[in-house]
Amino acid sequence: MSQTPRANSATRPSHEQVVRHLRRANEVGAQAAREGRHPFGAILVAPDHETVLMEQGNIDTVNHAESTLARRAAAAYDAAYLWGCTLYTSVEPCCMCAGTAYWAHIGRVVYGMTEQALLAETGSHEQNPTLSVSSHYVFEHGQKPVDLIGPVAEIEPEVVALQRAFWSAMRR
């Protein structure tokens, strides 16, 4: 079995593109929260680093924004194309979402804040029992080298603000 090449780092998105797309993913998460769901959002961007192919907010505890988007993308696009695409997500993908992105053959994942920082904001909340398994760990143990970027310091305060507001309101 030949190994899939790493997503070409020469074609990485610019910092401006990263920040813009992460802001959009966070807006998708804010919309999910306004609809009564957890405040997580994800977008899929084409290899040109500009065209947004899909957006997805969180649905429920087993249909996270990232895993749902990855399944939809795998059904809509061929694996070779997805290998050049980037999944942007407000919060680092949990192990389920990282695994789904891996199996969907998405070549790059970019996130705003870490799962560990999310735990600091949510505490031991029964509706968000985070797992201490980073997406770095998941991708490092695969046979395909997914390009992982994050956390992104410039966007992290915006993501933290959304998470903090949502989860503190849930405690009331």
Coordinates of C-alpha atoms in Angstrom, one line a residue:
M1 CA 0.0 0.0 0.0
S2 CA 1.5 3.3 -1.0
Q3 CA 1.3 6.2 1.4
T4 CA -0.7 9.2 0.5
P5 CA 1.6 12.3 0.2
R6 CA 1.3 15.0 2.8
A7 CA -0.9 17.9 1.7
N8 CA 1.6 20.2 0.0
S9 CA 2.8 22.7 2.6
A10 CA 3.7 25.1 -0.2
T11 CA 0.0 25.4 -0.9
R12 CA -0.9 26.2 2.7
P13 CA -3.4 28.9 3.3
S14 CA -2.1 32.4 4.2
H15 CA -2.5 33.7 7.7
E16 CA -5.2 36.0 6.5
Q17 CA -7.2 33.1 5.0
V18 CA -6.8 31.1 8.1
V19 CA -8.1 33.9 10.4
R20 CA -11.0 34.7 8.0
H21 CA -12.1 31.0 7.7
L22 CA -11.8 30.4 11.4
R23 CA -13.9 33.5 12.1
R24 CA -16.5 32.0 9.7
A25 CA -16.4 28.6 11.4
N26 CA -17.0 30.4 14.8
E27 CA -19.9 32.3 13.3
V28 CA -21.4 29.0 12.2
G29 CA -21.0 27.8 15.8
A30 CA -22.7 30.9 17.1
Q31 CA -25.6 30.2 14.7
A32 CA -25.8 26.7 16.1
A33 CA -26.0 28.1 19.6
R34 CA -28.8 30.5 18.6
E35 CA -30.7 27.4 17.3
G36 CA -30.3 25.7 20.7
R37 CA -27.3 23.5 19.9
H38 CA -23.8 23.5 21.2
P39 CA -21.6 26.3 19.8
F40 CA -19.4 24.5 17.4
G41 CA -19.0 25.2 13.7
A42 CA -16.9 23.9 10.8
I43 CA -16.4 24.8 7.2
L44 CA -14.8 23.0 4.3
V45 CA -12.7 25.1 1.9
A46 CA -11.5 24.1 -1.5
P47 CA -7.9 23.7 -2.5
D48 CA -7.8 27.3 -3.8
H49 CA -8.1 28.4 -0.1
E50 CA -11.0 30.7 -0.9
T51 CA -14.1 28.8 -2.0
V52 CA -16.2 27.6 0.9
L53 CA -17.7 24.3 -0.2
M54 CA -19.8 23.4 3.0
E55 CA -20.7 24.8 6.4
Q56 CA -21.9 22.8 9.3
G57 CA -23.0 23.6 12.8
N58 CA -23.1 21.2 15.7
I59 CA -26.2 18.9 15.7
D60 CA -26.0 16.9 18.8
T61 CA -23.5 14.9 21.0
V62 CA -22.9 12.3 18.3
N63 CA -23.3 14.5 15.2
H64 CA -20.6 17.1 15.8
A65 CA -20.1 19.8 13.3
E66 CA -16.8 18.4 12.0
S67 CA -17.8 14.8 11.8
T68 CA -21.1 15.6 10.1
L69 CA -19.3 17.9 7.6
A70 CA -16.6 15.3 6.9
R71 CA -19.3 12.6 6.2
R72 CA -21.2 15.0 3.9
A73 CA -17.9 15.9 2.1
A74 CA -17.0 12.3 1.6
A75 CA -20.4 11.7 0.0
A76 CA -20.1 14.7 -2.3
Y77 CA -16.5 14.8 -3.4
D78 CA -13.8 12.3 -4.4
A79 CA -11.0 11.5 -2.1
A80 CA -8.3 12.9 -4.3
Y81 CA -10.1 16.3 -4.3
L82 CA -10.7 16.2 -0.5
W83 CA -7.0 15.6 0.1
G84 CA -6.4 19.2 -1.1
C85 CA -9.2 20.7 0.9
T86 CA -9.1 22.2 4.4
L87 CA -11.6 21.7 7.2
Y88 CA -11.7 24.8 9.5
T89 CA -13.2 24.4 12.9
S90 CA -13.6 26.7 15.8
V91 CA -12.4 24.2 18.4
E92 CA -9.9 21.4 18.0
P93 CA -11.6 18.3 16.7
C94 CA -12.3 15.6 19.3
C95 CA -11.0 12.1 18.5
M96 CA -14.3 11.2 16.8
C97 CA -14.2 14.2 14.5
A98 CA -10.5 13.9 13.8
G99 CA -11.0 10.2 12.9
T100 CA -13.9 11.1 10.6
A101 CA -11.9 13.8 8.8
Y102 CA -9.1 11.3 8.5
W103 CA -11.4 8.6 7.0
A104 CA -13.0 11.2 4.7
H105 CA -9.5 11.9 3.3
I106 CA -9.5 15.6 4.2
G107 CA -5.9 16.6 3.9
R108 CA -5.7 19.6 6.2
V109 CA -7.5 20.6 9.5
V110 CA -7.2 24.1 11.1
Y111 CA -8.6 24.9 14.5
G112 CA -9.0 28.0 16.7
M113 CA -8.7 26.7 20.3
T114 CA -7.6 23.4 21.8
E115 CA -9.8 20.7 23.3
Q116 CA -7.9 21.3 26.5
A117 CA -8.8 25.0 26.5
L118 CA -12.4 24.0 25.9
L119 CA -12.3 21.8 29.0
A120 CA -11.1 24.8 31.0
E121 CA -14.1 26.7 29.8
T122 CA -16.8 24.0 30.1
G123 CA -15.4 22.3 33.2
S124 CA -16.9 18.8 33.7
H125 CA -20.1 19.7 32.0
E126 CA -22.4 16.7 31.5
Q127 CA -23.4 17.9 28.0
N128 CA -19.8 18.2 26.9
P129 CA -17.6 15.4 28.5
T130 CA -14.4 16.2 26.6
L131 CA -11.9 13.4 26.0
S132 CA -8.2 14.0 26.7
V133 CA -7.2 12.7 23.2
S134 CA -5.8 15.5 21.0
S135 CA -6.3 15.6 17.3
H136 CA -2.5 15.6 17.0
Y137 CA -2.5 12.2 18.7
V138 CA -5.1 10.8 16.3
F139 CA -3.4 12.1 13.2
E140 CA 0.0 11.0 14.3
H141 CA -1.3 7.4 14.5
G142 CA -2.7 7.3 11.0
Q143 CA -1.1 6.1 7.8
K144 CA -2.0 9.4 6.0
P145 CA -0.2 12.5 7.2
V146 CA -3.0 15.1 7.7
D147 CA -1.6 18.6 7.9
L148 CA -2.8 20.1 11.2
I149 CA -2.7 23.8 12.1
G150 CA -3.8 25.2 15.4
P151 CA -4.5 26.6 17.8
V152 CA -4.4 30.0 16.1
A153 CA -3.7 32.7 18.8
E154 CA -5.2 35.6 16.9
I155 CA -8.7 33.9 16.7
E156 CA -8.6 32.0 20.1
P157 CA -10.1 34.9 22.2
E158 CA -13.1 35.1 19.9
V159 CA -13.7 31.3 20.1
V160 CA -13.2 31.3 23.9
A161 CA -15.7 34.2 24.2
L162 CA -18.4 32.2 22.4
Q163 CA -17.7 29.0 24.4
R164 CA -17.5 30.9 27.7
A165 CA -20.8 32.7 27.1
F166 CA -22.6 29.5 26.0
W167 CA -21.4 27.2 28.7
S168 CA -21.8 29.7 31.6
A169 CA -25.4 30.3 30.5
M170 CA -25.9 26.5 30.6
R171 CA -24.8 26.4 34.3
R172 CA -27.6 28.8 35.3

